[in-house]
Coordinates of C-alpha atoms and ligand atoms in Angstrom, one line a residue:
Chain A
M22 CA -39.0 -32.5 39.2
K23 CA -38.9 -32.0 35.2
N24 CA -35.8 -30.6 33.9
F25 CA -36.1 -27.9 31.2
G26 CA -32.4 -28.2 30.4
Y27 CA -31.5 -24.8 32.0
T28 CA -28.3 -24.1 33.3
R29 CA -26.5 -21.5 34.9
H30 CA -23.7 -19.8 32.6
T31 CA -21.1 -17.3 34.1
D32 CA -21.3 -13.8 32.4
R33 CA -18.2 -14.3 30.0
Q34 CA -18.5 -10.6 28.8
I35 CA -15.3 -8.4 29.0
D36 CA -16.8 -5.8 31.8
F37 CA -14.7 -3.1 30.4
D38 CA -15.2 -0.8 33.2
A39 CA -14.5 -2.9 35.8
T40 CA -11.0 -4.4 34.3
D41 CA -7.5 -3.1 35.9
K42 CA -6.2 -1.0 33.2
R43 CA -3.1 -0.1 35.7
L44 CA -0.6 -2.7 34.0
Y45 CA -1.3 -1.5 30.4
Q46 CA -0.8 2.4 31.5
F47 CA 2.4 1.5 33.2
V48 CA 3.8 -0.1 29.9
F49 CA 2.2 2.2 28.0
D50 CA 4.2 5.2 29.8
L51 CA 7.5 3.4 29.4
E52 CA 7.0 1.8 26.3
P53 CA 4.6 3.9 24.0
S54 CA 5.0 1.6 20.9
I55 CA 2.8 -0.8 22.6
N56 CA -0.1 1.4 21.1
L57 CA 0.9 1.0 17.5
C58 CA 0.0 -2.5 17.4
I59 CA -2.8 -3.2 14.9
F60 CA -3.0 -7.1 15.9
C61 CA -1.8 -8.1 12.8
G62 CA -0.4 -11.4 14.1
T63 CA 2.9 -11.3 12.4
C64 CA 4.7 -11.6 15.8
A65 CA 2.7 -14.7 16.8
A66 CA 3.3 -16.4 13.2
T67 CA 7.0 -16.3 13.7
C68 CA 7.0 -17.2 17.4
S69 CA 8.5 -20.6 18.0
A70 CA 6.9 -20.7 21.6
G71 CA 3.7 -20.2 20.1
H72 CA 3.8 -23.6 17.9
F73 CA 3.8 -25.6 21.4
T74 CA 2.2 -22.7 24.0
T75 CA -0.7 -20.3 23.9
L76 CA 1.7 -17.7 23.5
S77 CA 1.1 -14.9 21.1
F78 CA 2.3 -11.5 21.5
R79 CA -0.5 -10.0 19.6
R80 CA -2.9 -11.8 22.2
I81 CA -0.9 -10.4 25.0
S82 CA -1.0 -7.1 23.4
L83 CA -4.5 -7.0 23.4
L84 CA -5.5 -8.4 26.6
L85 CA -3.5 -6.1 28.2
R86 CA -5.5 -3.4 27.2
R87 CA -8.5 -5.2 28.2
G88 CA -7.0 -5.8 31.7
M89 CA -6.9 -9.3 31.7
N90 CA -3.8 -9.5 33.3
D91 CA -3.8 -12.6 35.0
I92 CA -4.2 -14.2 31.5
V93 CA -1.1 -11.8 30.5
K94 CA 1.0 -12.8 33.4
K95 CA 0.6 -16.5 33.0
E96 CA 1.4 -16.4 28.9
I97 CA 4.4 -14.5 29.1
E98 CA 6.1 -17.0 30.8
N99 CA 6.6 -19.0 27.7
C100 CA 8.5 -16.2 26.0
M101 CA 12.1 -16.9 25.4
L102 CA 12.8 -12.8 24.7
C103 CA 14.0 -13.9 21.6
G104 CA 13.3 -11.2 19.7
K105 CA 11.6 -12.7 16.4
C106 CA 8.4 -11.0 17.0
Q107 CA 10.4 -7.6 17.1
L108 CA 11.9 -8.3 13.9
V109 CA 8.8 -9.0 11.7
C110 CA 6.6 -6.4 13.3
P111 CA 5.3 -4.0 10.4
K112 CA 4.7 -1.3 12.9
G113 CA 8.0 -1.0 15.0
V114 CA 6.3 -2.2 18.5
N115 CA 9.4 -2.9 20.5
T116 CA 8.0 -6.1 21.5
R117 CA 11.1 -6.9 24.1
N118 CA 10.8 -4.1 25.7
V119 CA 7.1 -4.4 26.2
I120 CA 7.4 -7.8 27.8
L121 CA 10.1 -6.5 30.3
Q122 CA 7.9 -3.7 31.0
I123 CA 5.0 -6.3 32.0
V124 CA 7.1 -8.0 34.2
K125 CA 7.9 -4.8 35.8
G126 CA 4.7 -3.9 36.3
I127 CA 3.2 -7.2 37.5
E128 CA 5.9 -6.7 40.2
K129 CA 5.1 -3.5 41.1
Y130 CA 1.3 -4.0 41.4
E131 CA 1.7 -7.3 42.9
L132 CA -0.4 -8.6 40.5
Chain B
M10 CA 1.3 30.6 -28.0
K11 CA 2.2 29.4 -24.7
N12 CA 4.3 26.6 -24.4
I13 CA 4.0 23.7 -21.7
V14 CA 6.3 20.8 -20.7
V15 CA 4.5 17.7 -19.4
I16 CA 7.0 15.3 -18.1
G17 CA 5.7 11.5 -17.7
G18 CA 3.6 10.0 -20.7
G19 CA 1.2 7.7 -18.3
I20 CA -2.3 8.2 -17.4
A21 CA -1.7 11.3 -15.8
G22 CA 0.5 13.1 -18.4
M23 CA -1.6 11.8 -21.6
E24 CA -4.9 13.4 -20.2
A25 CA -3.4 16.6 -18.8
S26 CA -1.5 17.0 -22.4
A27 CA -4.7 16.4 -24.3
F28 CA -6.5 18.9 -22.0
L29 CA -3.8 21.6 -22.2
A30 CA -3.8 21.1 -26.1
A31 CA -7.2 21.5 -26.3
K32 CA -7.0 24.9 -24.2
G33 CA -4.8 26.3 -27.0
Y34 CA -1.3 25.7 -25.6
S35 CA 1.6 24.5 -27.3
V36 CA 2.3 20.9 -25.7
D37 CA 5.4 18.5 -25.3
L38 CA 5.1 15.3 -24.0
I39 CA 8.1 13.5 -22.7
E40 CA 8.1 10.1 -22.3
K41 CA 11.4 8.0 -21.3
N42 CA 10.0 4.7 -22.6
D43 CA 9.0 4.0 -26.5
T44 CA 5.4 4.2 -25.8
L45 CA 2.9 6.2 -24.0
G46 CA 0.8 4.8 -21.1
G47 CA 3.0 4.3 -18.4
R48 CA 2.3 1.6 -16.0
L49 CA -1.2 1.1 -17.1
A50 CA 0.6 -0.6 -20.3
N51 CA 1.3 -3.4 -18.1
W52 CA -2.3 -4.1 -16.7
D53 CA -4.6 -6.8 -18.1
R54 CA -8.0 -6.0 -16.8
L55 CA -9.0 -3.1 -14.2
F56 CA -10.6 -3.2 -11.1
P57 CA -13.6 -3.0 -10.3
T58 CA -15.3 -3.9 -13.5
M59 CA -12.8 -6.0 -15.3
R60 CA -12.9 -3.9 -18.2
R61 CA -9.2 -4.0 -20.2
G62 CA -6.7 -1.6 -19.4
S63 CA -5.8 -1.0 -23.1
E64 CA -9.5 0.4 -23.8
V65 CA -8.4 3.3 -21.2
T66 CA -4.9 3.7 -22.9
E67 CA -6.7 4.2 -26.2
F68 CA -9.3 6.5 -25.3
L69 CA -6.4 8.5 -23.6
A70 CA -4.0 8.1 -26.8
E71 CA -7.1 9.7 -28.8
G72 CA -6.8 12.7 -27.0
V73 CA -3.2 13.1 -27.4
M74 CA -3.6 12.6 -30.9
Q75 CA -6.4 14.4 -31.7
E76 CA -5.1 17.6 -30.0
A77 CA -1.8 17.3 -31.7
V78 CA 0.3 17.2 -28.7
K79 CA 4.0 16.7 -29.5
V80 CA 5.3 13.5 -28.2
H81 CA 8.9 12.6 -27.5
L82 CA 9.6 9.1 -27.1
S83 CA 12.5 7.6 -25.4
A84 CA 13.4 11.0 -24.1
D85 CA 14.6 12.1 -20.6
I86 CA 15.5 15.6 -19.3
V87 CA 19.1 16.0 -18.5
R88 CA 19.1 19.7 -17.8
V89 CA 16.7 22.4 -16.6
E90 CA 17.1 26.1 -16.4
R91 CA 14.8 29.0 -14.8
H92 CA 14.8 32.2 -16.7
H93 CA 12.6 34.6 -14.6
D94 CA 8.9 32.8 -15.4
T95 CA 10.1 30.9 -18.3
F96 CA 12.0 27.3 -18.4
L97 CA 14.5 25.8 -20.8
L98 CA 14.6 22.1 -20.7
V99 CA 17.2 20.0 -22.5
T100 CA 16.1 16.2 -23.2
T101 CA 18.6 13.3 -24.1
Q102 CA 18.1 13.6 -27.8
G103 CA 19.4 17.3 -27.3
N104 CA 16.3 19.2 -27.9
E105 CA 15.8 22.6 -26.6
L106 CA 12.3 23.1 -25.2
H107 CA 11.7 26.6 -23.8
C108 CA 8.2 26.8 -22.0
D109 CA 6.3 28.8 -19.5
A110 CA 4.9 25.8 -17.4
I111 CA 5.8 22.4 -16.6
L112 CA 3.6 19.5 -15.4
L113 CA 5.2 16.8 -13.5
A114 CA 3.7 13.5 -14.0
T115 CA 6.1 11.2 -13.0
G116 CA 4.2 8.5 -11.6
Y117 CA 5.2 5.7 -9.2
D118 CA 7.7 2.7 -9.3
L119 CA 6.4 -0.6 -8.2
F120 CA 8.2 -1.9 -4.5
D121 CA 11.0 -4.1 -5.0
A122 CA 9.6 -7.2 -3.4
R123 CA 13.1 -8.5 -3.0
R124 CA 13.7 -6.3 -0.4
K125 CA 10.8 -8.3 1.9
E126 CA 13.3 -11.4 2.0
E127 CA 11.1 -13.4 4.3
Y128 CA 8.9 -14.2 1.4
G129 CA 11.3 -15.2 -0.9
Y130 CA 10.6 -13.3 -4.2
G131 CA 13.7 -14.0 -6.5
I132 CA 14.8 -16.7 -4.2
Y133 CA 11.5 -19.3 -4.4
D134 CA 10.8 -20.3 -8.1
N135 CA 6.8 -20.0 -7.1
V136 CA 6.7 -16.2 -5.4
I137 CA 5.7 -13.9 -8.2
T138 CA 4.4 -10.3 -7.7
S139 CA 1.1 -8.8 -8.9
A140 CA 2.6 -7.2 -11.8
D141 CA 3.9 -10.8 -13.0
L142 CA 0.8 -12.3 -12.5
E143 CA -1.0 -9.3 -14.6
Q144 CA 1.9 -10.0 -17.4
I145 CA 0.6 -13.5 -17.4
F146 CA -3.0 -12.5 -18.0
S147 CA -1.9 -9.9 -20.5
S148 CA 0.0 -12.9 -22.3
G149 CA -2.8 -15.4 -22.5
R150 CA -0.4 -17.6 -21.1
D151 CA -1.9 -20.4 -18.3
I152 CA -1.0 -19.7 -14.9
L153 CA 1.4 -22.4 -13.9
T154 CA 4.1 -23.4 -11.4
Q155 CA 7.6 -23.4 -12.3
K156 CA 7.3 -27.0 -13.0
G157 CA 4.3 -26.7 -15.4
K158 CA 1.8 -27.7 -12.8
K159 CA -1.6 -26.1 -12.6
P160 CA -1.8 -24.6 -8.8
S161 CA -4.4 -26.0 -6.8
R162 CA -3.8 -23.5 -4.3
V163 CA -3.1 -20.1 -4.5
G164 CA -2.3 -17.3 -1.7
F165 CA -2.1 -13.7 -2.0
V166 CA -0.1 -11.4 0.6
H167 CA -1.3 -8.0 1.0
C168 CA 0.7 -5.0 2.0
V169 CA 3.9 -6.4 0.6
G170 CA 6.0 -3.1 1.3
S171 CA 3.3 -0.7 2.3
R172 CA 2.3 -0.1 6.1
D173 CA 5.6 -1.4 6.6
E174 CA 8.3 0.1 9.2
K175 CA 10.8 -2.3 8.4
A176 CA 10.6 -1.5 4.5
G177 CA 10.6 1.9 4.8
H178 CA 7.1 2.6 3.6
T179 CA 4.7 3.4 6.2
Y180 CA 1.9 4.6 3.8
C181 CA -1.2 2.6 2.6
S182 CA -0.5 2.0 -1.4
K183 CA -4.5 2.2 -1.7
V184 CA -4.8 0.1 -4.8
C185 CA -3.4 -3.4 -3.9
C186 CA -6.2 -4.6 -1.7
V187 CA -8.6 -4.3 -4.7
T188 CA -5.9 -5.7 -6.9
G189 CA -5.7 -8.6 -4.9
V190 CA -9.5 -9.4 -4.8
K191 CA -9.5 -8.7 -8.7
Q192 CA -6.7 -11.1 -8.9
A193 CA -8.2 -13.6 -6.7
I194 CA -11.2 -13.6 -9.0
E195 CA -9.2 -13.8 -12.3
V196 CA -7.2 -16.7 -11.0
K197 CA -10.4 -18.6 -9.8
Q198 CA -12.0 -17.9 -13.1
Q199 CA -9.1 -19.6 -15.1
I200 CA -8.9 -22.4 -12.4
P201 CA -12.0 -22.9 -10.8
D202 CA -11.0 -25.9 -8.7
A203 CA -8.1 -23.6 -7.2
E204 CA -8.4 -22.8 -3.6
I205 CA -7.6 -18.8 -3.3
F206 CA -6.4 -17.4 0.2
N207 CA -5.6 -13.9 0.6
F208 CA -3.7 -12.8 3.7
Y209 CA -4.5 -9.2 5.0
M210 CA -4.2 -7.0 7.6
D211 CA -7.4 -4.8 6.8
L212 CA -9.1 -4.7 3.3
R213 CA -9.4 -1.2 2.3
M214 CA -12.5 -1.1 -0.1
Y215 CA -12.6 2.1 -0.1
G216 CA -14.0 3.2 -3.7
M217 CA -17.2 2.8 -5.2
H218 CA -18.1 -0.6 -6.3
F219 CA -14.8 -2.1 -4.6
E220 CA -16.8 -3.2 -1.8
A221 CA -19.4 -4.8 -4.6
L222 CA -16.0 -6.7 -6.0
Y223 CA -15.2 -8.2 -2.7
K224 CA -18.5 -9.3 -2.2
K225 CA -18.2 -11.2 -5.6
A226 CA -15.2 -12.8 -4.8
Q227 CA -16.8 -14.2 -1.4
E228 CA -19.8 -15.2 -3.0
D229 CA -19.5 -16.5 -6.6
F230 CA -15.9 -17.2 -6.3
N231 CA -15.5 -18.6 -2.9
V232 CA -12.0 -16.6 -2.3
Q233 CA -11.4 -17.1 1.8
F234 CA -9.9 -14.3 3.5
V235 CA -7.6 -15.1 6.4
R236 CA -6.8 -12.1 8.6
G237 CA -3.4 -12.1 9.6
R238 CA 0.1 -11.0 7.9
L239 CA 2.6 -13.8 6.9
S240 CA 5.8 -13.8 8.8
E241 CA 7.7 -16.1 6.3
A242 CA 7.5 -18.1 3.3
A243 CA 9.7 -21.2 3.0
E244 CA 9.7 -23.6 0.3
N245 CA 9.3 -27.3 0.2
L246 CA 10.9 -30.0 -1.7
D247 CA 8.3 -29.9 -4.3
G248 CA 8.8 -26.3 -4.8
S249 CA 5.2 -25.5 -3.1
L250 CA 5.4 -23.2 -0.4
A251 CA 4.9 -23.4 3.2
L252 CA 3.2 -19.9 4.8
K253 CA 3.4 -18.9 8.3
V254 CA 0.6 -16.9 9.9
E255 CA -1.3 -16.4 12.8
D256 CA -5.0 -16.8 12.2
T257 CA -5.8 -13.8 14.0
L258 CA -9.5 -14.4 14.7
A259 CA -9.2 -17.9 15.5
G260 CA -6.2 -16.9 17.8
R261 CA -3.8 -19.7 16.6
P262 CA -0.7 -19.7 14.5
M263 CA -1.5 -21.2 11.1
K264 CA 0.6 -23.2 8.5
I265 CA -0.6 -23.8 5.4
N266 CA 0.9 -24.8 1.9
V267 CA 0.7 -22.9 -1.3
D268 CA 1.6 -23.8 -5.2
L269 CA 1.7 -20.4 -5.9
L270 CA 2.4 -17.3 -3.8
V271 CA 1.4 -13.7 -5.3
L272 CA 3.0 -10.6 -3.3
L273 CA 0.7 -7.4 -3.8
V274 CA 3.4 -5.2 -4.2
G275 CA 3.0 -1.4 -3.3
C276 CA 3.7 1.8 -4.8
T277 CA 6.7 3.7 -4.0
P278 CA 8.1 7.2 -5.4
S279 CA 9.5 6.9 -8.9
E280 CA 13.2 7.0 -10.0
G281 CA 11.7 10.0 -12.6
T282 CA 10.4 11.9 -9.3
R283 CA 13.7 12.0 -7.6
K284 CA 15.2 13.0 -10.6
M285 CA 12.9 15.7 -11.6
A286 CA 13.2 16.9 -7.7
S287 CA 16.8 17.2 -8.1
L288 CA 16.9 19.1 -11.3
L289 CA 14.3 21.6 -10.2
G290 CA 15.4 21.9 -6.8
L291 CA 12.1 20.7 -5.5
K292 CA 11.0 19.5 -2.0
L293 CA 10.0 15.8 -1.8
G294 CA 7.3 14.9 0.8
F295 CA 8.2 12.8 4.0
N296 CA 7.2 9.7 2.1
G297 CA 9.2 10.6 -1.2
F298 CA 6.6 11.7 -3.4
F299 CA 6.6 15.1 -4.4
K300 CA 5.5 17.8 -1.8
T301 CA 2.4 19.8 -2.7
T302 CA 2.4 23.3 -1.6
D303 CA -1.1 22.5 0.5
Q304 CA -2.4 19.1 1.5
H305 CA -6.0 20.2 1.2
T306 CA -6.4 22.8 -1.4
M307 CA -3.3 23.0 -3.6
T308 CA -1.9 19.3 -4.6
N309 CA -1.4 20.3 -8.0
Y310 CA 1.1 23.1 -6.9
S311 CA 4.7 23.0 -6.3
D312 CA 6.6 25.5 -4.5
I313 CA 8.1 26.8 -7.7
P314 CA 5.5 29.1 -9.7
G315 CA 5.1 27.5 -13.1
V316 CA 5.6 23.9 -11.7
F317 CA 2.6 21.7 -11.4
F318 CA 2.2 18.0 -10.5
A319 CA -0.7 15.4 -12.0
G320 CA -1.3 12.0 -11.0
T321 CA 0.4 9.5 -8.5
C322 CA 3.8 11.4 -8.2
I323 CA 2.5 12.8 -5.3
G324 CA 0.9 9.7 -3.8
P325 CA -0.6 6.3 -4.5
N326 CA -3.9 6.7 -6.4
T327 CA -6.5 5.0 -8.7
I328 CA -6.9 5.3 -12.9
T329 CA -10.1 7.0 -12.1
N330 CA -8.4 9.8 -9.5
A331 CA -5.3 10.1 -11.9
I332 CA -7.5 11.3 -14.8
T333 CA -9.5 13.5 -12.7
D334 CA -6.4 15.1 -11.1
A335 CA -4.8 15.4 -14.6
R336 CA -7.5 17.5 -15.5
A337 CA -7.5 19.4 -12.8
A338 CA -3.8 20.3 -13.3
A339 CA -4.7 21.6 -16.8
T340 CA -7.3 23.9 -15.2
A341 CA -4.9 25.1 -12.5
I342 CA -2.0 25.6 -15.3
D343 CA -4.3 27.3 -17.4
I344 CA -5.5 29.8 -14.7
Y345 CA -1.7 30.5 -14.1
L346 CA -0.7 31.1 -17.7
S347 CA -3.7 33.3 -18.3
G348 CA -3.0 35.5 -15.5
N349 CA -6.1 35.2 -13.2
Q350 CA -5.7 36.1 -10.2
L351 CA -7.1 32.9 -8.9
A352 CA -3.5 31.6 -9.1
N353 CA -2.7 34.0 -6.5
R354 CA -4.5 32.4 -3.5
K355 CA -2.7 31.4 -0.9
M356 CA -3.3 29.3 2.2
K357 CA -2.0 30.0 5.7
P358 CA 1.3 28.3 6.2
H359 CA 0.9 24.7 7.7
E360 CA 3.0 22.3 9.3
E361 CA 2.2 18.8 7.9
F362 CA 5.1 17.3 9.4
W363 CA 4.0 17.1 12.7
L364 CA 2.5 13.9 11.7
Y365 CA 6.3 12.4 11.6
P366 CA 8.3 11.8 14.5
S367 CA 11.7 12.5 13.1
H368 CA 10.7 15.5 11.6
Ligands
LIG14 S1 3.1 -7.6 14.6 FE1 3.7 -6.1 15.7 S2 1.3 -4.7 15.1 FE2 1.4 -7.1 14.3 S3 0.2 -8.0 16.1 FE3 2.6 -8.0 16.7 S4 3.0 -6.6 17.7 FE4 1.1 -6.1 16.9
LIG15 S1 10.3 -12.6 22.0 FE1 8.6 -14.0 22.9 S2 6.8 -13.7 22.0 FE2 8.5 -12.9 20.7 S3 9.1 -14.3 19.2 FE3 10.5 -14.7 20.8 S4 9.1 -16.1 22.0 FE4 8.0 -15.2 20.9
LIG16 S1 -4.4 -0.9 -0.2 FE1 -4.5 -3.0 1.1 S2 -3.0 -4.2 0.6 FE2 -2.3 -2.2 -0.5 S3 -1.3 -0.8 1.3 FE3 -3.6 -0.6 1.7 S4 -3.9 -2.1 3.1 FE4 -2.3 -2.8 2.5

């Protein structure tokens, strides 16, 4: 049979309504400064771990509110909790506490 | 004849003085420097049209001269007394000025870039501010690195000292984005083969024609806009600067070297504002600029009858808006001094400080 080059692709849209926002809500309730983030990336620019791994606090902050918790869970494993990101954040996000609360939330919801 | 003292001989002070004098008032204009023009005197070309700043200063000065405003240069106020509805102001030269109204046009100061140590102003040779760059433009000198080399790559950092909790200024300074675009074009005009990068969090091209200037920078001058805020700059052995930024749209940390780094410094409340506030017993707003009687309807009015505001002493603004505001303030003073009852309108009390957590 002639191959017309069609392949099946998985749907890569973020299905916003289907995602799990419990983790974000949990973190927001305990550390509301998470929602001050404007995704400027200063945290990720200064993060030494981000040079060698895909860790970016900016990305964690974003993916958390998109409910992409599996990636968040994997990424924060690379964080050394050094707090450099917190020093440079122009919006006063308490980045370290956000990460600590993410860890707690992951345990709580067994994610 | 009624007397008015205008404090601050920048854009707003000059234009308000001319309009008040034209209305038949006797006007004393107090300026601490030895020339009029305020911060505009240090600006070479203006956004968005690239006209010379000096043309605007000359226009404003023509008004001041034509209307015989009494200009006091190198003068400052050392004492203020309030007697019912008149005031006595004493200047550094010992002049006693009696007046029926005071207009505060004390402008803004530039953010001290040394306070953002991580960007290296005052530490590294090739880090300059937007104000320094304007001086180079005005002087007609070539844009060179400290070692006299023509820079082949220039970076502009947006929001230096603005929108920054750590710098203590959480507001947007409004004019630096478009200044960054204007200056990027000017550098490219002078050094056509230089690469220009503007590092930004948001590009706020809010004014009429600002977006057109941005488009020109992209299309005609190939300026590159990188969405990410620098975490730091470090000096390389050859004096160039290694920048650390996240290219947020690529989602990757990025290192990039530039020969010259320009910090787009924001506007802060001026020394003169703090001084007049303490002499008059006026309140400052949360951000340190003068607190107006009402945010929407009474921005030229202070809480003291007879004391008014014009220009950037109430917040960052463009030249265009400072001039408009100066004329509005002149009208407000005229209405007040002529006893028109429009001056007695009051807004319902309204708490603006709910915006700020610590208040
Ligand atoms: S520096 Fe702060 S505001 Fe910027 S992306 Fe990181 S957490 Fe968000
Ligand atoms: S605390 Fe974690 S995310 Fe922040 S700079 Fe350190 S390693 Fe990076
Ligand atoms: S105008 Fe632009 S550069 Fe200036 S503070 Fe606002 S966003 Fe930042």
